[in-house]
PDB file of C-alpha atoms and ligand atoms in Angstrom:
ATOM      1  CA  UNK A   8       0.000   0.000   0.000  1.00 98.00           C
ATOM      2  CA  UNK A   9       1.228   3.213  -1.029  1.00 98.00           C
ATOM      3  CA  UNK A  10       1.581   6.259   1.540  1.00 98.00           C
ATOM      4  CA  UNK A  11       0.872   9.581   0.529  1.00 98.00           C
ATOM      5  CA  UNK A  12       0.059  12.422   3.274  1.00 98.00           C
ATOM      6  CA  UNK A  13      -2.677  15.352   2.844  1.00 98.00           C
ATOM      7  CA  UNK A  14      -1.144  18.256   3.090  1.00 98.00           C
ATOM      8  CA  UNK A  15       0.435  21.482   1.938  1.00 97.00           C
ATOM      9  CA  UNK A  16       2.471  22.231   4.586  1.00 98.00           C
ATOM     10  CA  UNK A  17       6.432  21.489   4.032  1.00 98.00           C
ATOM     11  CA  UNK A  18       7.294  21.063   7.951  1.00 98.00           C
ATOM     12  CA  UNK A  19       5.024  18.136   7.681  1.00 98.00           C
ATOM     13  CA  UNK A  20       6.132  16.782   4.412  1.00 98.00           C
ATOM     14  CA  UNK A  21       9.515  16.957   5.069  1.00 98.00           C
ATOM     15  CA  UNK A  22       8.849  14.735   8.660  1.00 97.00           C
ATOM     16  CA  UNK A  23       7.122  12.067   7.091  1.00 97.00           C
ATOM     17  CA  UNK A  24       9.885  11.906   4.137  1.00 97.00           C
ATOM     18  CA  UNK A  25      12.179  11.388   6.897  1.00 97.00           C
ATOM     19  CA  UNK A  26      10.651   8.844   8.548  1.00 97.00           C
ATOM     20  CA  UNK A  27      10.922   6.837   4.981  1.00 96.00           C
ATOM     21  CA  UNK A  28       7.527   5.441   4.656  1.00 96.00           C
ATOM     22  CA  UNK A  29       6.306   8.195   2.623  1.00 97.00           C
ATOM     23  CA  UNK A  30       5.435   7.485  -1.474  1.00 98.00           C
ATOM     24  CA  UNK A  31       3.485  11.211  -2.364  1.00 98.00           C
ATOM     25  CA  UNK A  32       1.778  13.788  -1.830  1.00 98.00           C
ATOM     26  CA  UNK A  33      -1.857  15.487  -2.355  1.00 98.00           C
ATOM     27  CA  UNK A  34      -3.230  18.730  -1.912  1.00 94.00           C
ATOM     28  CA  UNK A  35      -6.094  20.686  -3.036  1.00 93.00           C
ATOM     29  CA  UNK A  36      -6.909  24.415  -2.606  1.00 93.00           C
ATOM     30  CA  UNK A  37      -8.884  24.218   0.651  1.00 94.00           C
ATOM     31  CA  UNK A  38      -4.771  22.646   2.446  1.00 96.00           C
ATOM     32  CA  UNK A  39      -2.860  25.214  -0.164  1.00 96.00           C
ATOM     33  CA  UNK A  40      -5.293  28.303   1.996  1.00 96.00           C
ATOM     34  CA  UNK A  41      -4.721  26.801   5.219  1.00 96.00           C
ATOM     35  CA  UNK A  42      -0.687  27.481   5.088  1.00 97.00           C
ATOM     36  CA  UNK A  43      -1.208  30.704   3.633  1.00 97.00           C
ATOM     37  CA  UNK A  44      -0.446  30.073   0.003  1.00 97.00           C
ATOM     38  CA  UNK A  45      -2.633  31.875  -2.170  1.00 95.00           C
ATOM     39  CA  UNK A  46      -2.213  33.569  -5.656  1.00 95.00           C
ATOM     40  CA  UNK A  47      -1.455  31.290  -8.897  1.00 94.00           C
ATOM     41  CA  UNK A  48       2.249  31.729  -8.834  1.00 96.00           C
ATOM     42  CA  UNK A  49       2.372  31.144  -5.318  1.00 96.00           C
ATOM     43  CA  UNK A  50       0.467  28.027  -5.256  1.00 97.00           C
ATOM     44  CA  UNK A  51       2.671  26.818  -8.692  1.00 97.00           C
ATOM     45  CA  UNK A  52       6.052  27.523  -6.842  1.00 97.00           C
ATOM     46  CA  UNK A  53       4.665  25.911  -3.792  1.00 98.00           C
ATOM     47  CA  UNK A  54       3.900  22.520  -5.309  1.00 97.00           C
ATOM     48  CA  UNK A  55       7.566  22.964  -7.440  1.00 97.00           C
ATOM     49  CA  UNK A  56       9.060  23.196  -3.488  1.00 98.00           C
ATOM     50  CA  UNK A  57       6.580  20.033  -2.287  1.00 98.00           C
ATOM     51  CA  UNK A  58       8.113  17.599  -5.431  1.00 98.00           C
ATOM     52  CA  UNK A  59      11.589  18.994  -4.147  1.00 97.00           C
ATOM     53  CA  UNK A  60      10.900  16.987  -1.007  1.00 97.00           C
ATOM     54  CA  UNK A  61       9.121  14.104  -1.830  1.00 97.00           C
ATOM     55  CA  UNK A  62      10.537  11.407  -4.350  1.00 92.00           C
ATOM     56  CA  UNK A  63       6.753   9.945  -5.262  1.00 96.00           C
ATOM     57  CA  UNK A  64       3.873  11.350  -7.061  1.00 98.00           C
ATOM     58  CA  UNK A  65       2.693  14.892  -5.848  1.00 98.00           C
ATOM     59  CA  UNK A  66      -1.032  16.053  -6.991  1.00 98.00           C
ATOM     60  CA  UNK A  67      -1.961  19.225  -8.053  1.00 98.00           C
ATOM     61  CA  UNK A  68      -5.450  20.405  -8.229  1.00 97.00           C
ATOM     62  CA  UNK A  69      -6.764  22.173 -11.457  1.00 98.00           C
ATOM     63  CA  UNK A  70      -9.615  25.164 -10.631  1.00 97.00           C
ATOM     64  CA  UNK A  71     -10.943  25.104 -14.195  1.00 97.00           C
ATOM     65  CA  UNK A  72     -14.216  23.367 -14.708  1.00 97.00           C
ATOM     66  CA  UNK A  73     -14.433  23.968 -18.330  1.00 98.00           C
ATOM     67  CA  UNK A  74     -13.128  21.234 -20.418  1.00 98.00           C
ATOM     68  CA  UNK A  75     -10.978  23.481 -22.220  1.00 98.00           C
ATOM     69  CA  UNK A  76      -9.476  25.056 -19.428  1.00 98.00           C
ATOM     70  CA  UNK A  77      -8.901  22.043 -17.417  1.00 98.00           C
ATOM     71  CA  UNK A  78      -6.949  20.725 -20.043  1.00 98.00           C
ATOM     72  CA  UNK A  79      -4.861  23.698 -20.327  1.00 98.00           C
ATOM     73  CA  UNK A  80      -4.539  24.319 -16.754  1.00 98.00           C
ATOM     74  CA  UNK A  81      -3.638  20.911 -16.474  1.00 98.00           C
ATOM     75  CA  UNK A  82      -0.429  20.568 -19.109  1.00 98.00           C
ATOM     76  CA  UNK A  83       1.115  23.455 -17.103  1.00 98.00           C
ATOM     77  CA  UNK A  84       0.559  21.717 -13.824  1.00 98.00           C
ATOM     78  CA  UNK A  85       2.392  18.946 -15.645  1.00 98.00           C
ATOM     79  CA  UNK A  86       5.082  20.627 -17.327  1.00 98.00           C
ATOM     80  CA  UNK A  87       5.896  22.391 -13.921  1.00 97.00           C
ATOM     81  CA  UNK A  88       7.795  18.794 -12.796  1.00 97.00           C
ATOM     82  CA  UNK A  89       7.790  15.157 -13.824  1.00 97.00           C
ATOM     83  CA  UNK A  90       6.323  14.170 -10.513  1.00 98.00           C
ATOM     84  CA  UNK A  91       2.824  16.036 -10.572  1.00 98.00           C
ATOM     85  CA  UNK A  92       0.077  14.516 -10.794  1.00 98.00           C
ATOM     86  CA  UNK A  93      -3.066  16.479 -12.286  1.00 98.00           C
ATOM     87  CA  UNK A  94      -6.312  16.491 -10.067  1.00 98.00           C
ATOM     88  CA  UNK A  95      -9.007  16.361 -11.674  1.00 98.00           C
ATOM     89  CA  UNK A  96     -12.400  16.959 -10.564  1.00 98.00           C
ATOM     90  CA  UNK A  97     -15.949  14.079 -11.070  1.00 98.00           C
ATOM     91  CA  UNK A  98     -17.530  16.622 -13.550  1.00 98.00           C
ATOM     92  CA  UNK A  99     -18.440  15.211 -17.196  1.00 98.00           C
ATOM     93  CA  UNK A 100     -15.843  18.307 -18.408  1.00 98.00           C
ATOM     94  CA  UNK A 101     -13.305  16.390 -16.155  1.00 98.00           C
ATOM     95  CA  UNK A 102     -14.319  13.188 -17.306  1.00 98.00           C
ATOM     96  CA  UNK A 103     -13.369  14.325 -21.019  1.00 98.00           C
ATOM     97  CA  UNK A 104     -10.030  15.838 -19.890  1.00 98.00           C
ATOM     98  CA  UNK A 105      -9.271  12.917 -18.181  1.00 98.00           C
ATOM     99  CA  UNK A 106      -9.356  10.533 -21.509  1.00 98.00           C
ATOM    100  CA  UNK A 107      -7.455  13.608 -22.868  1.00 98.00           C
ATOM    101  CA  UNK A 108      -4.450  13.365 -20.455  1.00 98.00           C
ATOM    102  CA  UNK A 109      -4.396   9.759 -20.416  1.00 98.00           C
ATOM    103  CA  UNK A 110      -4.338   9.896 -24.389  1.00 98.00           C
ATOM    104  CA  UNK A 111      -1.632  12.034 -23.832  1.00 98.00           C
ATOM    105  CA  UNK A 112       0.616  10.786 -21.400  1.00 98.00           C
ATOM    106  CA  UNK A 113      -0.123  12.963 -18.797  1.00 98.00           C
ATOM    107  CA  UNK A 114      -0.740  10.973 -14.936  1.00 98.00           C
ATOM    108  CA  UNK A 115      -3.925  12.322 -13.330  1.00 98.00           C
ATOM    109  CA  UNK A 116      -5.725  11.756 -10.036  1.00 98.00           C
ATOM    110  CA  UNK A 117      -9.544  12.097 -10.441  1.00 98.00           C
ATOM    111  CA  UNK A 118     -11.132  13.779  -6.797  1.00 98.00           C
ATOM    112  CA  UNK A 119     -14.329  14.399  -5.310  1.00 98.00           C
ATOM    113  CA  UNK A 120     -15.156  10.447  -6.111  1.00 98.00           C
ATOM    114  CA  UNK A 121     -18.610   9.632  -3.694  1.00 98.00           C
ATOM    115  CA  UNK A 122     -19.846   6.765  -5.511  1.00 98.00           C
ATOM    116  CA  UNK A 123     -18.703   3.684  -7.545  1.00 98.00           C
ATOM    117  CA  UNK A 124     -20.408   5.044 -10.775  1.00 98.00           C
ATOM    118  CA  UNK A 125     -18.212   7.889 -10.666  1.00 98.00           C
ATOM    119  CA  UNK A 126     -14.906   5.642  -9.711  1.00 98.00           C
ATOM    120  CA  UNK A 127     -16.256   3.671 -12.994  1.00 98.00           C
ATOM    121  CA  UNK A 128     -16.048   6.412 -14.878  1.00 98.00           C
ATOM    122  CA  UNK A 129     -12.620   7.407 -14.098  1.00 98.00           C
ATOM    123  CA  UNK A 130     -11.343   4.144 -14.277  1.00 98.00           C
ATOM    124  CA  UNK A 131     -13.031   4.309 -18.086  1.00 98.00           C
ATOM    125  CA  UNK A 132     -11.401   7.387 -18.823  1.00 98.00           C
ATOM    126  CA  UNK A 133      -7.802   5.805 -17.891  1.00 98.00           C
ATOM    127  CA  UNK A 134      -7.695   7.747 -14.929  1.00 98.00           C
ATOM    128  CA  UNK A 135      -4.308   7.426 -12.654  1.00 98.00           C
ATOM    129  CA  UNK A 136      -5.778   7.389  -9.538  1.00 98.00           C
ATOM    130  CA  UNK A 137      -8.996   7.435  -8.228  1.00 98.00           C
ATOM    131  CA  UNK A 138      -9.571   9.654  -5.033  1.00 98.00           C
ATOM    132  CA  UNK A 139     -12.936   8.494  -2.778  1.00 98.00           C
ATOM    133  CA  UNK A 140     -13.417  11.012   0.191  1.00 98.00           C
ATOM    134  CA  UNK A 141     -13.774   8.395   2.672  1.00 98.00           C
ATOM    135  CA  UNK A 142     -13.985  10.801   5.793  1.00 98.00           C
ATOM    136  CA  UNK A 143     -16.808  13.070   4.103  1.00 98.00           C
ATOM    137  CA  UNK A 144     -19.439  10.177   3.331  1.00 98.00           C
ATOM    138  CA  UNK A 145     -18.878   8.889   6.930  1.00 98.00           C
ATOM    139  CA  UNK A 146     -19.509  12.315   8.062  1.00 98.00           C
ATOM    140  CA  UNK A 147     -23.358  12.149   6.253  1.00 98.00           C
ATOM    141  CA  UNK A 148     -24.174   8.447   7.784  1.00 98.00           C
ATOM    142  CA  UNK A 149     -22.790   6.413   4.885  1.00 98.00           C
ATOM    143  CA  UNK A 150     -19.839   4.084   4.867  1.00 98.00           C
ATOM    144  CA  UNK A 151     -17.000   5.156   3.011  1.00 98.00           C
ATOM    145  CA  UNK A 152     -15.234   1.832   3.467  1.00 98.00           C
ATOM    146  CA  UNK A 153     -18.026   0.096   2.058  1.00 98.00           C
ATOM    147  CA  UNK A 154     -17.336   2.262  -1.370  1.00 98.00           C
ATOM    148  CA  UNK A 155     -13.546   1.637  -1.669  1.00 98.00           C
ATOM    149  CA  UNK A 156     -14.826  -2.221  -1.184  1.00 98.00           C
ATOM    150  CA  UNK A 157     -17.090  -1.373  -4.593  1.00 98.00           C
ATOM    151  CA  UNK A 158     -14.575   0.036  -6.310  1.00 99.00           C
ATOM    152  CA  UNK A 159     -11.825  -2.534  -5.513  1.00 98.00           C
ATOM    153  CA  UNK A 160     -14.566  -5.131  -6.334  1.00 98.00           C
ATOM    154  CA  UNK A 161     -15.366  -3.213  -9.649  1.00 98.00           C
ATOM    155  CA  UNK A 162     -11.873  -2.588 -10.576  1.00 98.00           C
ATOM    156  CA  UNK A 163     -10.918  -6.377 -10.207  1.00 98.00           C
ATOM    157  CA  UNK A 164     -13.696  -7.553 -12.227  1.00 98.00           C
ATOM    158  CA  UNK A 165     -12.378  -5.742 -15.052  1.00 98.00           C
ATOM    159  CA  UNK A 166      -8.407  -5.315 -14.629  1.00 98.00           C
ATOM    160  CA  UNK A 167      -8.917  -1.385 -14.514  1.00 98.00           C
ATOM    161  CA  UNK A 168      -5.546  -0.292 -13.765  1.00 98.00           C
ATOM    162  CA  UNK A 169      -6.785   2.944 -12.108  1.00 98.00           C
ATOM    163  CA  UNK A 170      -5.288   2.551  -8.151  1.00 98.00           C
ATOM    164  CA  UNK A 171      -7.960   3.087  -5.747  1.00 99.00           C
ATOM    165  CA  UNK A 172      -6.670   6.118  -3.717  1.00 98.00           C
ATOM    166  CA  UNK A 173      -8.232   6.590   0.007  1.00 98.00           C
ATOM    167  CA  UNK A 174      -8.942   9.615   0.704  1.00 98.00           C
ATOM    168  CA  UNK A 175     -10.439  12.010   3.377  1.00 97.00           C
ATOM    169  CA  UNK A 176      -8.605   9.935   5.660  1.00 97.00           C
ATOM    170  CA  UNK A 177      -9.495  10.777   9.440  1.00 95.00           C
ATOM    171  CA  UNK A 178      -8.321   8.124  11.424  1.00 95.00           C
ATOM    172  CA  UNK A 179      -5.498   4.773  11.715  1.00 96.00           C
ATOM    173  CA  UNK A 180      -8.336   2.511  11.398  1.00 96.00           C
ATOM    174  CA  UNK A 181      -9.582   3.983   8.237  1.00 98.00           C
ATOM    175  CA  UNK A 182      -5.958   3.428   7.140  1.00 98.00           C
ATOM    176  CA  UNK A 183      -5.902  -0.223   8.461  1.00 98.00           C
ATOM    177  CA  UNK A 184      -9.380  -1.232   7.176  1.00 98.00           C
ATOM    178  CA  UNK A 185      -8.564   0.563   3.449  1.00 98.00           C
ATOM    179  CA  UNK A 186      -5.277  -1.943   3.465  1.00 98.00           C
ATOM    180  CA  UNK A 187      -7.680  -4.750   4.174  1.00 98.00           C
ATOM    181  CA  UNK A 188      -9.644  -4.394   1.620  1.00 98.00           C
ATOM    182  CA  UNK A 189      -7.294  -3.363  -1.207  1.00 98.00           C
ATOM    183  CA  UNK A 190      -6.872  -0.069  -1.765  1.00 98.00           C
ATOM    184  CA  UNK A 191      -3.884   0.801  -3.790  1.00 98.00           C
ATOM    185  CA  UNK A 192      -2.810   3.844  -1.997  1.00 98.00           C
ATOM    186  CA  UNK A 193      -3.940   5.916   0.923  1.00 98.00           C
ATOM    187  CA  UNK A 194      -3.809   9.700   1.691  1.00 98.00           C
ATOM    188  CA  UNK A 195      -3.812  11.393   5.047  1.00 97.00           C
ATOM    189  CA  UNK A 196      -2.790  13.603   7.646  1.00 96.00           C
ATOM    190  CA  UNK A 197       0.682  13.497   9.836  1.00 97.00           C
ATOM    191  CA  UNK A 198      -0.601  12.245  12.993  1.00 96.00           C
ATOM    192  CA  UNK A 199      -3.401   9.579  10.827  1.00 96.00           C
ATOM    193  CA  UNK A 200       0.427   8.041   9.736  1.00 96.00           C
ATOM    194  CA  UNK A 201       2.203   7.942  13.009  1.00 96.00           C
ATOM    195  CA  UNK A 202      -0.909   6.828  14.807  1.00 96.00           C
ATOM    196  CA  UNK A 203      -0.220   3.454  13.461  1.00 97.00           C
ATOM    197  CA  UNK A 204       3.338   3.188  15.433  1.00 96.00           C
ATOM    198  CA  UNK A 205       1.290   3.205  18.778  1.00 96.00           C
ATOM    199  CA  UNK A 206       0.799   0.852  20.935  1.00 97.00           C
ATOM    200  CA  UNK A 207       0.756   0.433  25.149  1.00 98.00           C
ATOM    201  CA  UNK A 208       2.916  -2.690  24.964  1.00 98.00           C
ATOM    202  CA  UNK A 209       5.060  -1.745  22.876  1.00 98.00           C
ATOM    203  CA  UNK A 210       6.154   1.458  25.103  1.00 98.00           C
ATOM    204  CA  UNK A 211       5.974  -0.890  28.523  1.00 98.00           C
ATOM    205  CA  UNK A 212       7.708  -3.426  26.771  1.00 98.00           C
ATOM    206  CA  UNK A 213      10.829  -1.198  25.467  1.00 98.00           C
ATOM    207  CA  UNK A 214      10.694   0.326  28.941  1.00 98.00           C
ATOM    208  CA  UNK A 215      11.439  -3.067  30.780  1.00 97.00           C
ATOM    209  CA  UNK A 216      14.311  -3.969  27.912  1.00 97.00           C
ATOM    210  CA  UNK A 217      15.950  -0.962  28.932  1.00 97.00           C
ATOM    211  CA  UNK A 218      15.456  -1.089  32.694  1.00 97.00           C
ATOM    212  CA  UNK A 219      16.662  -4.542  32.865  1.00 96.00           C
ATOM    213  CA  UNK A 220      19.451  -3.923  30.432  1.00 95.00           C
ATOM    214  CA  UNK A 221      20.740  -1.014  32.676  1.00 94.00           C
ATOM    215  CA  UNK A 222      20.750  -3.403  35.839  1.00 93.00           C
ATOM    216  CA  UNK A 223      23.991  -5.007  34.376  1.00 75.00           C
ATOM    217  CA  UNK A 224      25.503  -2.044  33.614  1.00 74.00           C
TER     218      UNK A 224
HETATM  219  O1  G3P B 338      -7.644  14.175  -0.270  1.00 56.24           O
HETATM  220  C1  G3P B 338      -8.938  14.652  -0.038  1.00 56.24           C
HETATM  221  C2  G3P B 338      -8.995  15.276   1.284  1.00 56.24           C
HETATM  222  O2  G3P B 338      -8.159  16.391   1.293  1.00 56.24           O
HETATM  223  C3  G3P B 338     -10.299  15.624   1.832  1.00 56.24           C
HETATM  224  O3  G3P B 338     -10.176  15.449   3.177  1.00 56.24           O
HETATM  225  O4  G3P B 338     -10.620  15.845   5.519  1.00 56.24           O
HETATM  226  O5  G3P B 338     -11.206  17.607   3.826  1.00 56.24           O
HETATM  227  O6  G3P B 338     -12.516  15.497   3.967  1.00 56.24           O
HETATM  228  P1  G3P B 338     -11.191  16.143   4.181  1.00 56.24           P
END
């Protein structure tokens, strides 16, 4: 299973690049606001600093919604360094410039993904990755889990080789169930990653190694 972490912020990106488990990056314009980076050539030198960090795949988030636009918006993104990733969003316009990048060579991740019809879709129009907002349908009463089980199911049936990217991760067991089930890669915060180093006996256990190794010495 892939790691990539949610965010825009470089303190972050840069700790979970050093603790070597990390394979990309995403962002999208509501994390780009949130450190402070606004403006287009902000936001374009900002994801230029991000793929200076990271060795793996970095997304970047086109604001077009005209097909046209995306498309253009979208070879600049990609031009900008061989490690972006163009986000697309679940809109028929981004459905078209999807087929259009993958005709063209160009890696995309397809967002705002709520249902397994859309995740079809992508997958159809040779879509890189898939992104299904986990957190956001569990935050309306539905299971999220249950729809990267659809898609992985879907995607199987067929050989789609679209990877199944969690996202609107909120939690370590979100990460742990998404690896149970299949998903190719998963996406989430700082502290969603090193929650899965943590466990009670570990701690008491390492504490007792140590104690008892510093009674011989
Ligand atoms: O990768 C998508 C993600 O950024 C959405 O997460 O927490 O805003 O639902 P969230």
């Amino acid at each position: 299973m892939k790691f990539f972490i949610d965010t825009a912020n470089l303190d972050e990106i840069r700790e979970a690049q050093e603790l070597g488990v990390l394979d990309g990056v995403t962002t999208n314009p509501s994390l780009m606001a949130k450190e402070g980076i606004t403006g287009r050539d902000n936001i374009l030198k900002h994801y230029v600093a991000i793929c200076d960090i990271v060795d793996g795949d970095v997304s970047a988030e086109v604001i077009s919604t005209d097909y046209d636009e995306i498309v253009k918006e979208g070879e600049q993104l990609a031009e900008l360094h061989g490690q972006i990733v163009v986000k697309v969003p679940m809109i028929e316009d981004g459905v078209r410039a999807l087929k259009h990048f993958s005709d063209n060579g160009i890696r995309t991740n397809c967002t705002l993904v709520f249902s397994a019809g859309q995740a079809l879709l992508a997958a159809k129009a040779g879509a890189t990755y898939v992104s299904p907002f986990i957190g956001r349908l569990d935050d309306i009463s539905t299971d999220g889990l249950n729809l990267i089980a659809e898609i992985r199911h879907i995607y199987d049936n067929y050989g789609y080789e679209t990877q199944i990217l969690a996202a609107s991760i909120r939690h370590t067991m979100h990460i742990i169930n998404c690896a149970k089930i299949g998903a190719d890669v998963m996406t989430g915060s700082l502290s969603s990653i090193k929650g899965l180093l943590k466990h009670p006996l570990t701690d008491s256990g390492l504490e007792k190694f140590l104690a008892d190794y510093n009674k011989g010495n």
